[in-house]
Short mmCIF file of C-alpha atoms in Angstrom, two decimals:
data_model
loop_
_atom_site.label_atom_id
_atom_site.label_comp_id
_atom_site.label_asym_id
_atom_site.label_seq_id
_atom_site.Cartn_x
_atom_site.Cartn_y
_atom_site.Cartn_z
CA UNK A 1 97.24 9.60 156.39
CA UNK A 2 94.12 10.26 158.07
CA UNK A 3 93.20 12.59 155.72
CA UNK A 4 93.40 9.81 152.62
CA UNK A 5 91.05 7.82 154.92
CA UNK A 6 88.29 10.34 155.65
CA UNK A 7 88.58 10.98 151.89
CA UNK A 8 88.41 7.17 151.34
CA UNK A 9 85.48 6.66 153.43
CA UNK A 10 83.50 9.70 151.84
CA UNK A 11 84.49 8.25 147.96
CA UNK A 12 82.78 4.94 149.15
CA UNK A 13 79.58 6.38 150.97
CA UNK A 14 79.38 8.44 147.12
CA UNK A 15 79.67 5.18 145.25
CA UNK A 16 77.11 3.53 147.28
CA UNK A 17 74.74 6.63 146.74
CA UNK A 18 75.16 6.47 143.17
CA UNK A 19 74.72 2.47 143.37
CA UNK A 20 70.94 3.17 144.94
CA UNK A 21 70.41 6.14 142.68
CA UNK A 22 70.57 3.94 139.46
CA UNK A 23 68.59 1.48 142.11
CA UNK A 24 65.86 3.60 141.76
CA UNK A 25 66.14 4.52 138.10
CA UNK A 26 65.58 0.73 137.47
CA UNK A 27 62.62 0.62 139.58
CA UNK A 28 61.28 4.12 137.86
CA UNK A 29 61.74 2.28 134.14
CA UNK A 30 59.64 -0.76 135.70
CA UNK A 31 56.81 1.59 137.28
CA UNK A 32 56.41 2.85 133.62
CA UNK A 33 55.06 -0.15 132.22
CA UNK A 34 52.46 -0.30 134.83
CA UNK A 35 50.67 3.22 134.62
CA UNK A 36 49.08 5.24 132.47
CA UNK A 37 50.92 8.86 132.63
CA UNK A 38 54.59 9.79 133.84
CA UNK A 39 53.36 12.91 135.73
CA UNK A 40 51.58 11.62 139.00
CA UNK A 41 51.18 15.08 141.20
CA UNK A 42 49.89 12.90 144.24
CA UNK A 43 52.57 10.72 144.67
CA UNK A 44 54.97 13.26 144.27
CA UNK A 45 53.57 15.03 146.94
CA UNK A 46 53.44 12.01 148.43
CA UNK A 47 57.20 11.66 148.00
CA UNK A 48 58.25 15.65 149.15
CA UNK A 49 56.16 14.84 152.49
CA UNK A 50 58.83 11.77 153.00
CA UNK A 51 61.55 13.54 152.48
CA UNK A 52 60.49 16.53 154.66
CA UNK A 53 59.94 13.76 157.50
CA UNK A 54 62.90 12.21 157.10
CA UNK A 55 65.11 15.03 156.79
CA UNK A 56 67.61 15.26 159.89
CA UNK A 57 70.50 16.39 161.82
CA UNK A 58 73.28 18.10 158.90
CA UNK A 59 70.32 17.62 156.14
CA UNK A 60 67.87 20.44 156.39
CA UNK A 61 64.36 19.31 154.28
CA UNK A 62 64.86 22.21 151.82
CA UNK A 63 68.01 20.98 150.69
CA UNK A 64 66.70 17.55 150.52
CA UNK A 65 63.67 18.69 148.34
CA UNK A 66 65.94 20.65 146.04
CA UNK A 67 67.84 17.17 145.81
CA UNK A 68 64.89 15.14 144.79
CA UNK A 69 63.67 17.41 142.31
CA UNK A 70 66.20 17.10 140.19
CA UNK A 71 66.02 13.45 140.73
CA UNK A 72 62.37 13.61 139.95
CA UNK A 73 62.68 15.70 136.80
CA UNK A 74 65.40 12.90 135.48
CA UNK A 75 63.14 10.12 136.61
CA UNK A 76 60.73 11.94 134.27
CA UNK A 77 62.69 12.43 131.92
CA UNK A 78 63.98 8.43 131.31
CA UNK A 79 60.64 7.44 131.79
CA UNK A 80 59.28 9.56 128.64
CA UNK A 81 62.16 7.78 126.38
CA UNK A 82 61.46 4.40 124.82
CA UNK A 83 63.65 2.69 127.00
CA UNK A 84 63.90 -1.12 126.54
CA UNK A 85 64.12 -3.04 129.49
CA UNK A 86 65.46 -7.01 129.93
CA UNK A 87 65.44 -8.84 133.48
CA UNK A 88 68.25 -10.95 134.50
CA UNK A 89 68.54 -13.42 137.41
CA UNK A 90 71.25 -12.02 140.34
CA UNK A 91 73.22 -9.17 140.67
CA UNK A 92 74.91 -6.55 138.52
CA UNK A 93 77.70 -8.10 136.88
CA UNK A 94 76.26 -11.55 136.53
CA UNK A 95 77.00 -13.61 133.08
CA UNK A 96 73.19 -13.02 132.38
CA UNK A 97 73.79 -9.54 132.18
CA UNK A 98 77.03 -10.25 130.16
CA UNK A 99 74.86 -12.34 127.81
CA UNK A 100 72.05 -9.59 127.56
CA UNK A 101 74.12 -6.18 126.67
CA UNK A 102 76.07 -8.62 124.06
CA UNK A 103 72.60 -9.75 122.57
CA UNK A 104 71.32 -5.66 122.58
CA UNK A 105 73.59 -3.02 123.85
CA UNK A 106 70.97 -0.42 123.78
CA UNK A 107 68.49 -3.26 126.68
CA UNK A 108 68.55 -1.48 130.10
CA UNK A 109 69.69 -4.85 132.04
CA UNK A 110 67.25 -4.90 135.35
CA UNK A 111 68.72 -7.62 138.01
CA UNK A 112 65.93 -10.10 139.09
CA UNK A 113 65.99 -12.38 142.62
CA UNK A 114 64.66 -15.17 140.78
CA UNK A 115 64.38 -17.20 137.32
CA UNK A 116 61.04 -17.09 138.11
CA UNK A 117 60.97 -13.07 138.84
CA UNK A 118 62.29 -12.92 135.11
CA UNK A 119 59.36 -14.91 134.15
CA UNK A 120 56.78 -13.06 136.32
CA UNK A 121 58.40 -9.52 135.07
CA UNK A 122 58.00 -10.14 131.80
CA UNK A 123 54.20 -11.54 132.22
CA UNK A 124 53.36 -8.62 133.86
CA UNK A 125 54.72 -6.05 131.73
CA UNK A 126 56.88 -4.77 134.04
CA UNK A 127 59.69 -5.76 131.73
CA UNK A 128 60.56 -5.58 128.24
CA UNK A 129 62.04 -9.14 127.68
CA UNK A 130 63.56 -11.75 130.13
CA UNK A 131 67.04 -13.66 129.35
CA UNK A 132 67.50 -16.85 130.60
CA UNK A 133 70.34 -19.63 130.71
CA UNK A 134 68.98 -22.35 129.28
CA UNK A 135 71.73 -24.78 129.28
CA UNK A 136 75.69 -25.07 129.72
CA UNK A 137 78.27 -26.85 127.21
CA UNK A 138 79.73 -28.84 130.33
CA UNK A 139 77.03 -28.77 132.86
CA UNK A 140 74.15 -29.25 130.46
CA UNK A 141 70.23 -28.04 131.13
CA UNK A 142 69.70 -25.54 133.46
CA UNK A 143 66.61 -27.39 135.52
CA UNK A 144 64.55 -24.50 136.91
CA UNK A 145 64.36 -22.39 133.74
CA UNK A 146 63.62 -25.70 131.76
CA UNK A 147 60.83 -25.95 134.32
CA UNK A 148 59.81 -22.50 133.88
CA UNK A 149 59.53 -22.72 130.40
CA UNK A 150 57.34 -25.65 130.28
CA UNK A 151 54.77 -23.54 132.36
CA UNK A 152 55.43 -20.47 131.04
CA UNK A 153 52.97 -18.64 128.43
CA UNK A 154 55.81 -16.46 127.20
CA UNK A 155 57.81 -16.87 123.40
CA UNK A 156 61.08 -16.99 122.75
CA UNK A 157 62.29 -14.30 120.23
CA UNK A 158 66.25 -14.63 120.06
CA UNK A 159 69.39 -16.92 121.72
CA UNK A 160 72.86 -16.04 122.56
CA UNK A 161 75.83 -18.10 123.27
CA UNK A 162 78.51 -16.69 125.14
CA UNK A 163 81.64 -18.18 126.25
CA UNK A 164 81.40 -17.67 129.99
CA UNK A 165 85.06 -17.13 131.62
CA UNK A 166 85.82 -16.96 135.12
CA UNK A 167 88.20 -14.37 136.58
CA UNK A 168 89.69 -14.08 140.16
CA UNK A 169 88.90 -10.53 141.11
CA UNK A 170 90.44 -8.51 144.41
CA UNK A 171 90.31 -4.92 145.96
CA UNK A 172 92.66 -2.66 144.75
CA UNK A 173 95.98 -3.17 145.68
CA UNK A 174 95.88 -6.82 146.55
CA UNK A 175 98.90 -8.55 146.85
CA UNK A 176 97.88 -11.84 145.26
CA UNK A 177 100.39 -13.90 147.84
CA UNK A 178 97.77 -12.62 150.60
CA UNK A 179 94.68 -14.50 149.20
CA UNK A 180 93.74 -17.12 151.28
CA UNK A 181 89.84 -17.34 150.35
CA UNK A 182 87.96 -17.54 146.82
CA UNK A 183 84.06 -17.21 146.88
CA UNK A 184 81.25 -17.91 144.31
CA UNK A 185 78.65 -19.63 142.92
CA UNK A 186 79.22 -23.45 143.35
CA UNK A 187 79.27 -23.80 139.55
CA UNK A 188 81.62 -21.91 139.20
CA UNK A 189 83.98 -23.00 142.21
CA UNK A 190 83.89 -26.16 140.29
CA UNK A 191 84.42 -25.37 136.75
CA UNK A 192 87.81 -23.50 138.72
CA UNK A 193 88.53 -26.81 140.62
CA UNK A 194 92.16 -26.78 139.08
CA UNK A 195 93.76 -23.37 140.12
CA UNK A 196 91.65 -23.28 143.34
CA UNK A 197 93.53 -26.13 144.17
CA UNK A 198 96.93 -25.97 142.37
CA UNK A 199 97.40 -22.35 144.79
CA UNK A 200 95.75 -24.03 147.40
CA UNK A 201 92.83 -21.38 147.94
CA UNK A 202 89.83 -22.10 150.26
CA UNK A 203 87.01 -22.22 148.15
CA UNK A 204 83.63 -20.92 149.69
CA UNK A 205 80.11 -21.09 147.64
CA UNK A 206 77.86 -18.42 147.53
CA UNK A 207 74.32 -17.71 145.85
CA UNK A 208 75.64 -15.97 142.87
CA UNK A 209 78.91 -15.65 141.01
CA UNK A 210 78.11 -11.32 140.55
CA UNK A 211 76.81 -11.80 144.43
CA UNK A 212 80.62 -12.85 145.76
CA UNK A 213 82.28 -9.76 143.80
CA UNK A 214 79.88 -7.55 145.41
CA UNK A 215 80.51 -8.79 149.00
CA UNK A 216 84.24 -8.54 148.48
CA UNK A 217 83.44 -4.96 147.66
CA UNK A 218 81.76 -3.96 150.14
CA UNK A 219 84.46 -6.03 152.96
CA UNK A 220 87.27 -4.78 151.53
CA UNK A 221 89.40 -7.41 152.88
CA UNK A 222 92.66 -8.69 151.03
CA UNK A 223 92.65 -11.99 152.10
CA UNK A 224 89.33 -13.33 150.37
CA UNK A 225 88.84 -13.12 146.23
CA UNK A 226 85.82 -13.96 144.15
CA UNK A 227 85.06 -15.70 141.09
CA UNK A 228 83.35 -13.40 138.66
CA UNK A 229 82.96 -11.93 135.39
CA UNK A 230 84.86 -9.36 133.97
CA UNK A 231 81.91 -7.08 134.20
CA UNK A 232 82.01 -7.32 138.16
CA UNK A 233 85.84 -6.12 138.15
CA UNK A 234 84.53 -2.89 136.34
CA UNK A 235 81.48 -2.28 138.08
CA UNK A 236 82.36 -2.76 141.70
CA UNK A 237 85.75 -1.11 140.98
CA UNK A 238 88.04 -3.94 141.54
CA UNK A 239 91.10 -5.58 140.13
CA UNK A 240 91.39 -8.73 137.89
CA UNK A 241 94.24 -11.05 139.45
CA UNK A 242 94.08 -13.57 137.23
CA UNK A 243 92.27 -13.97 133.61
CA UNK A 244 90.69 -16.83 132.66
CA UNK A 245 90.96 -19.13 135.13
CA UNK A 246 88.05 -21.70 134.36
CA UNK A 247 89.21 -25.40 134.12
CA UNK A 248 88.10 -25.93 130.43
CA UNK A 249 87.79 -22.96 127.69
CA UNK A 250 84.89 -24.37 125.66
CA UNK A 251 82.30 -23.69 128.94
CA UNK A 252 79.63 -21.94 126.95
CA UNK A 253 76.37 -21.07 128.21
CA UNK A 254 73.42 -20.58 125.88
CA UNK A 255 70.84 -18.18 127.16
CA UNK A 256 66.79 -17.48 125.93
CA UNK A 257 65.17 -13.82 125.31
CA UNK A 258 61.68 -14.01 126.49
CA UNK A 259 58.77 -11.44 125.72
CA UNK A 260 55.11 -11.43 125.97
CA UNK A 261 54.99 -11.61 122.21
CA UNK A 262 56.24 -13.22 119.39
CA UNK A 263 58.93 -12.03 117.31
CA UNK A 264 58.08 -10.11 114.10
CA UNK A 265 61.51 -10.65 112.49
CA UNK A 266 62.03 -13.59 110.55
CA UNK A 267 63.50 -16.67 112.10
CA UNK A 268 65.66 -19.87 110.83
CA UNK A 269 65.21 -21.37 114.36
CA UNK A 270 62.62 -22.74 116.34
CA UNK A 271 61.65 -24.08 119.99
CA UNK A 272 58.37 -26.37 120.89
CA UNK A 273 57.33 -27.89 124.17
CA UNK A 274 54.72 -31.45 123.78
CA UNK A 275 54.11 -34.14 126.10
CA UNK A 276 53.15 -37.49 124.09
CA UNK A 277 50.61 -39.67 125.07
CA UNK A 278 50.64 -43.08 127.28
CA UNK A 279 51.16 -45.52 124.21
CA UNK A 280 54.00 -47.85 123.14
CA UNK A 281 56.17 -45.50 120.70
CA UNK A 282 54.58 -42.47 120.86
CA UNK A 283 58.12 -40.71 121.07
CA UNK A 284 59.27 -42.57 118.26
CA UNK A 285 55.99 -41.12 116.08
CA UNK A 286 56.62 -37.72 117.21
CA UNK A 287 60.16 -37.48 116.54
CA UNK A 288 59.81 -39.49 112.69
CA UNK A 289 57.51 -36.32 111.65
CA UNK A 290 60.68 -34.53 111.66
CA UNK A 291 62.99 -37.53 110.26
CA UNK A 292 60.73 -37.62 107.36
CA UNK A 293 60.49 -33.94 106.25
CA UNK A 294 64.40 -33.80 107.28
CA UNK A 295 64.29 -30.90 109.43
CA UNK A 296 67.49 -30.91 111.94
CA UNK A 297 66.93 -30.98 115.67
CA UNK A 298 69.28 -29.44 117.48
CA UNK A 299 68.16 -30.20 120.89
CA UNK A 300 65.70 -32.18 123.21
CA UNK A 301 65.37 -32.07 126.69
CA UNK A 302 62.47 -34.05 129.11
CA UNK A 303 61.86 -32.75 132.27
CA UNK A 304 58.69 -34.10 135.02
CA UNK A 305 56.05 -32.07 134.52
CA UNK A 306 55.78 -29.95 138.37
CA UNK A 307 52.04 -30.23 138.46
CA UNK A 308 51.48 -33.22 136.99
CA UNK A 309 52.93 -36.09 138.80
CA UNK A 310 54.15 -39.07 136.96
CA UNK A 311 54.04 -36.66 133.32
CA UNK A 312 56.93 -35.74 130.99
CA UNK A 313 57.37 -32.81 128.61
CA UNK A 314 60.23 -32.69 126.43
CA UNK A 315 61.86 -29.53 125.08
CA UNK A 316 62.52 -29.21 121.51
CA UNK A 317 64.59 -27.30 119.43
CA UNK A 318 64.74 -27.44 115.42
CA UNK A 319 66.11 -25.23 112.31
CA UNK A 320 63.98 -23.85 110.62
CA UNK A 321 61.40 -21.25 109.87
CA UNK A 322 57.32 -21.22 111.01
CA UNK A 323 56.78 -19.35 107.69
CA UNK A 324 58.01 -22.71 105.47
CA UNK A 325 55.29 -24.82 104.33
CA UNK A 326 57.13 -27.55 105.39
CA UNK A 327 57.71 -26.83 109.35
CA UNK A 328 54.25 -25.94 109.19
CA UNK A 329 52.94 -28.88 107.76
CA UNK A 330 55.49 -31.07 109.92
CA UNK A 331 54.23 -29.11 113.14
CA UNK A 332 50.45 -30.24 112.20
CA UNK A 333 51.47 -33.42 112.56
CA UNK A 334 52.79 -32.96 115.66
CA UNK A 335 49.93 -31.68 116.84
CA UNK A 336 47.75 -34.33 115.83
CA UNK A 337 50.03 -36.81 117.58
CA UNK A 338 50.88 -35.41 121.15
CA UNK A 339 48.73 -35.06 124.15
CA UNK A 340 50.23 -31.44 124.32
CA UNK A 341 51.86 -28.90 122.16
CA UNK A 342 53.06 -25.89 122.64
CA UNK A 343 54.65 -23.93 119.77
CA UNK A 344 57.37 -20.98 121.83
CA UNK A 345 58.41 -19.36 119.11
CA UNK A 346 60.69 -18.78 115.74
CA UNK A 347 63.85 -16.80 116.26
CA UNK A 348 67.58 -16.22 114.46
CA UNK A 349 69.50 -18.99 115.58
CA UNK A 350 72.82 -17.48 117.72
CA UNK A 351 76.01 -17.08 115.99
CA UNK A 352 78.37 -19.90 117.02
#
């Protein structure tokens, strides 16, 4: 028995190394974008007088070296490939990362603090593309990014729309009779309201729904559960309980890929931000451009403009393609008639 738990205890401390080794690899595919060569001699020697320093007790500094020079030479090696990076707000395992490998398999997802870190990575090219939820079938516009993209000089190049289902994930060997506590984002706590309460579980929020799975990973305990993805059963290595436990199964989430450019593919969709001016049916004007060339909108959103108090921009979302004479022409108009316009970009509209 003790045996199985000295074993135990050395499988997890390997798990965690490997979890900061690909850590680093992230970092090493964002420190790419920002210099000009992959072979820095300085800060490598830089980085051998480190590990020589911090080399101690059972780990003598010339097997550390011999360690990170292998991880070095792979660093090296990813950072030579064209490797496409995306940010992500939260952790591993989070439905923006679901969202992102279903929109591009071959994206390296990067986890982000921050909406606004997605926004700020992408600016300054430390990643490829940003994704974004933009708004949710039952909970509707998702504020801050809304806000973000009103301020934002990014484009929009692509959408996805994923169907976002909630699973109640354990540790291994969890007797589900022994669950007492749930955790997860307060979103999704709520679109779960029914079976947290029809098996009379405690609910508890926390910051993010990929966030709760990797707490109960690292506690280990059998009495608390999370609320996550299917994603964060297979990467933190732990079981799903229950499938599908989310109170409604239309919840859908529709989520934005950002870049610092605009798309070069052709597009049948596009998104627009304007504010109209002070007068007595200005809305009305703008929005009977479109009415009149028949061009479908499929969404608009206002939000209070953050540094202008008392201002609204509204959000604006249309088929169609920039390259038809008639968007064109109708966007003119637009222009002529708002106080501001900002054109995001043309993109293929998400499969439904």
């Amino acid at each position: 028995m003790e045996l199985q738990k000295m074993r135990k205890k050395i499988d997890l401390i390997d798990y965690e190394m490997l979890k900061l080794l690909n850590q680093r690899m992230e970092y090493v595919l964002r420190l790419k974008k920002l210099k000009s060569s992959v072979t820095d001699t300085d800060r490598e020697l830089e980085v051998f007088q480190h590990i020589r320093r911090f080399s101690q007790h059972l780990i003598k500094p010339e097997f550390s070296e011999k360690i990170f020079r292998e991880i070095i030479k792979e660093s090296k090696r990813l950072q030579e490939q064209d490797i496409k990076v995306v940010g992500f707000q939260g952790e591993h395992g989070a439905y923006s990362e679901v969202a992102a490998l279903s929109y591009e398999p071959a994206l390296v997802p990067i986890p982000c603090v921050d909406f606004v870190d997605v926004f700020e990575g992408v600016k300054n090219n430390q990643l490829d593309y940003g994704i974004v939820p933009v708004e949710n079938s039952l909970e509707g516009a998702v504020a801050q990014v809304n806000d973000l993209l009103i301020e934002t000089d990014l484009k929009i190049t692509g959408e996805i729309s994923i169907p976002i289902h909630h699973h109640l994930l354990a540790i291994k060997e969890t007797d589900y009779r022994d669950i007492r506590v749930v955790y997860s984002h307060p979103q999704a706590l709520a679109q779960c309201h029914g079976f947290i309460s029809r098996n009379k579980l405690d609910p508890r929020p926390f910051y993010d729904t990929a966030g709760a799975a990797k707490m109960l990973a690292a506690k280990g305990a059998r009495s608390i559960a999370a609320i996550s993805s299917a994603l964060c059963a297979e990467l933190y290595n732990l079981d799903i309980i229950k499938e599908n436990i989310e109170d409604h199964e239309s919840n859908k989430t529709r989520f934005l890929v950002l870049s610092a450019e605009p798309s070069k593919a052709a597009g049948n969709k596009c998104s627009m931000i304007f504010q109209t001016r002070h007068e007595a049916g200005a809305l009305f004007r703008v929005l009977r451009i479109f009415s009149d060339a028949d061009i479908n909108l499929t969404r608009i959103e206002s939000r209070p403009v953050r540094k202008e108090p008392g201002q609204y921009a509204f959000l604006l979302d249309f088929l169609g393609s920039d390259t038809d004479a008639k968007i064109r022409g109708a966007l003119e108009k637009v222009k002529k008639e708002t106080a501001m316009f900002k054109f995001m970009g043309c993109y293929k509209e998400a499969v439904k």
